[in-house]
Amino acid sequence: PLDELARERAVLSQSTGLNFPFTVFEVVRLGLEAGRGSLSRAEAQRLLPRALKAVGLDGFEGRLHQQLSGGEQQRVHLARVLCQAWAGKPDGSAFLLLDEPVSNLDIRHQLQTLETVRRHVAGGGGALMILHDINLAALYADRLVMMAEGRIMRQGAPKDVLDRAAIRDVYGVDMPVEIAGESGRPFALLSRPV
């Protein structure tokens, strides 16, 4: 049933439109209501400030969602999804399904978002993300799946998947790939096509 699924996993779509003048508090509270499960209302309400802090929006509760920038709106919806996951599975084991969670975000907030997801996973949860930035994907993912035309082309640990041939096969561009020093993770070097 859908109410049980809402406690097991939380979904962040690539874009979410709201046509009503909801405050940030009201939008994030929707996640609490979706995932609440066995938590009392008071316990669930304590998750809201924690989620807003996790996405760098503490103090935004009273602002209208429609008056925020695209990146701020994206972060509000991430806070909503986190509240749903935390309320649904207080043990931290909920799954996050995230479609382009860093779209519209500057680099600082992209890294903050991915660190938040990493902490969720480290706490016993899971995450499946669609990312088009291969360097961010290689930096944060435990496992990459590279797809082209609806087919899986490569999958595995980032160091085993991301190389020059994979980028050429999947994206049709020739980009050198290096390994970052301490992390041992691959990264693609952007260069102008010839």
C-alpha atoms as one frame of an Amber mdcrd trajectory, in Angstrom:
protein
   0.000   0.000   0.000   1.094   3.565  -0.747   1.149   4.634   2.898   3.583
   1.800   3.685   5.752   2.691   0.683   5.860   6.304   1.888   7.486   5.078
   5.110  10.027   2.919   3.252  11.220   5.378   0.614  11.035   9.070  -0.214
  11.194  10.456  -3.759  12.658  13.754  -4.930  11.615  14.488  -8.496  13.762
  16.516 -10.853  11.354  19.429 -10.533   8.377  19.978  -8.292   5.928  22.776
  -8.956   3.650  24.287  -6.347   0.779  26.533  -7.358  -0.267  27.519  -3.844
   1.365  30.032  -1.488   2.819  27.461   0.913   5.493  28.461   3.376   8.719
  26.488   3.615   7.434  25.059   6.908   4.240  23.811   5.239   6.097  22.196
   2.324   8.533  20.356   4.584   5.680  19.326   6.894   4.120  17.479   3.930
   7.045  15.059   4.186   6.375  14.540   7.869   2.751  13.715   7.196   3.639
  11.303   4.383   6.132   9.317   6.422   4.974   9.762  10.000   4.229   6.137
  10.781   4.584   5.378  14.493   6.085   8.728  15.527   3.951  11.053  17.577
   3.155  14.425  16.038   5.529  16.099  18.528   8.377  13.697  17.650   7.803
  14.238  13.949   7.738  18.036  14.317  11.248  17.949  15.836  12.539  16.546
  12.547  11.563  19.658  10.579  14.257  22.043  11.934  16.830  19.237  11.657
  16.000  18.756   7.956  16.103  22.486   7.210  19.479  22.747   8.928  20.772
  19.770   6.930  20.033  21.611   3.671  21.243  25.005   4.900  17.793  26.605
   5.172  17.330  27.003   8.908  15.451  30.252   9.493  13.490  29.932   6.217
  10.383  28.343   7.795   8.132  31.391   7.315   9.223  32.285   3.790   6.928
  31.564   0.875   8.105  28.719  -1.356   7.163  30.636  -4.516   9.430  33.552
  -3.562  12.561  31.409  -3.251  15.176  30.902  -5.934  15.114  27.653  -7.911
  18.013  26.284  -5.882  16.380  27.194  -2.577  13.151  25.512  -3.707  15.140
  22.385  -4.603  16.671  22.349  -1.129  13.225  22.793   0.491  12.048  19.681
  -1.329  15.149  17.787  -0.236  14.284  18.763   3.367  10.722  17.494   2.737
  12.090  14.158   1.483  14.486  13.867   4.432  11.619  14.466   6.865   9.576
  11.800   5.146  12.450   9.307   5.325  13.332  10.093   8.952   9.697  10.015
  10.094   8.932   6.825   8.173  11.983   4.911   9.361  13.299   6.426  12.608
  16.058   3.785  12.561  17.505   5.576   9.500  16.944   2.719   7.046  14.661
   4.474   4.525  15.667   4.797   0.888  15.997   8.108  -0.913  15.205   8.094
  -4.641  16.659  11.330  -6.011  16.363  12.584  -9.589  18.953  15.301 -10.194
  19.025  16.508  -6.567  21.724  19.088  -7.357  19.987  20.781 -10.292  19.780
  24.568  -9.858  22.368  24.497  -7.069  25.703  26.295  -6.882  28.758  24.152
  -6.187  28.676  24.754  -2.405  25.082  23.575  -2.169  25.719  20.674  -4.544
  28.419  19.396  -2.200  26.259  20.092   0.871  23.383  18.123  -0.681  25.561
  15.148  -1.561  27.180  15.181   1.895  23.678  15.104   3.407  22.814  12.078
   1.276  26.132  10.432   2.198  25.348  10.912   5.921  21.916   9.348   5.386
  23.541   6.303   3.778  26.238   6.100   6.481  23.421   6.048   9.046  21.959
   2.879   7.554  19.762   4.258   4.783  20.073   3.885   1.064  20.074   6.274
  -1.871  19.625   5.929  -5.589  20.451   9.109  -7.476  20.379  10.214 -11.050
  23.270  12.604 -11.657  24.520  13.970 -14.938  27.727  15.406 -13.465  30.047
  12.430 -13.775  32.652  13.939 -11.462  30.154  14.438  -8.642  28.800  10.949
  -9.243  32.297   9.430  -9.094  33.141  11.430  -5.963  30.062  10.398  -3.945
  28.735   7.129  -5.333  29.642   3.734  -3.968  28.457   2.267  -7.256  27.946
   3.851 -10.694  25.629   2.767 -13.456  26.374   4.477 -16.771  23.538   4.334
 -19.277  23.060   5.273 -22.919  19.809   5.091 -24.848  18.100   3.264 -21.982
  20.756   0.534 -21.749  23.268  -0.093 -19.007  26.707   0.369 -20.545  28.857
   0.009 -17.422  28.291  -0.589 -13.723  30.398  -1.070 -10.642  32.684   0.896
  -8.348  33.594   4.330  -9.767  37.262   3.364 -10.203  36.201   0.335 -12.269
  33.598   2.119 -14.383  34.682   5.651 -15.181  37.411   5.794 -17.788  38.063
   7.484 -21.123  36.477   4.655 -23.132  33.298   4.718 -21.001  32.879   8.460
 -21.512  33.410   8.048 -25.236  30.918   5.141 -25.413  28.226   6.796 -23.289
  28.554  10.490 -24.129  30.306  10.460 -27.495  33.103  12.773 -26.340  36.776
  12.110 -25.744  37.786  13.208 -22.244  40.847  12.134 -20.292  40.195  10.572
 -16.886  42.639  10.845 -13.984  42.653   9.437 -10.461  42.433  11.887  -7.557
  45.280  11.606  -5.050  44.009  10.627  -1.600  40.492   9.572  -2.568  41.609
   7.246  -5.355  38.450   8.234  -7.218  38.412   8.965 -10.939  37.592  12.364
 -12.385  37.134  13.497 -15.969  39.117  16.433 -17.248  37.015  18.873 -19.174
  38.580  19.932 -22.429  37.369  21.681 -25.533  36.386  19.348 -28.368  38.663
  19.503 -31.407
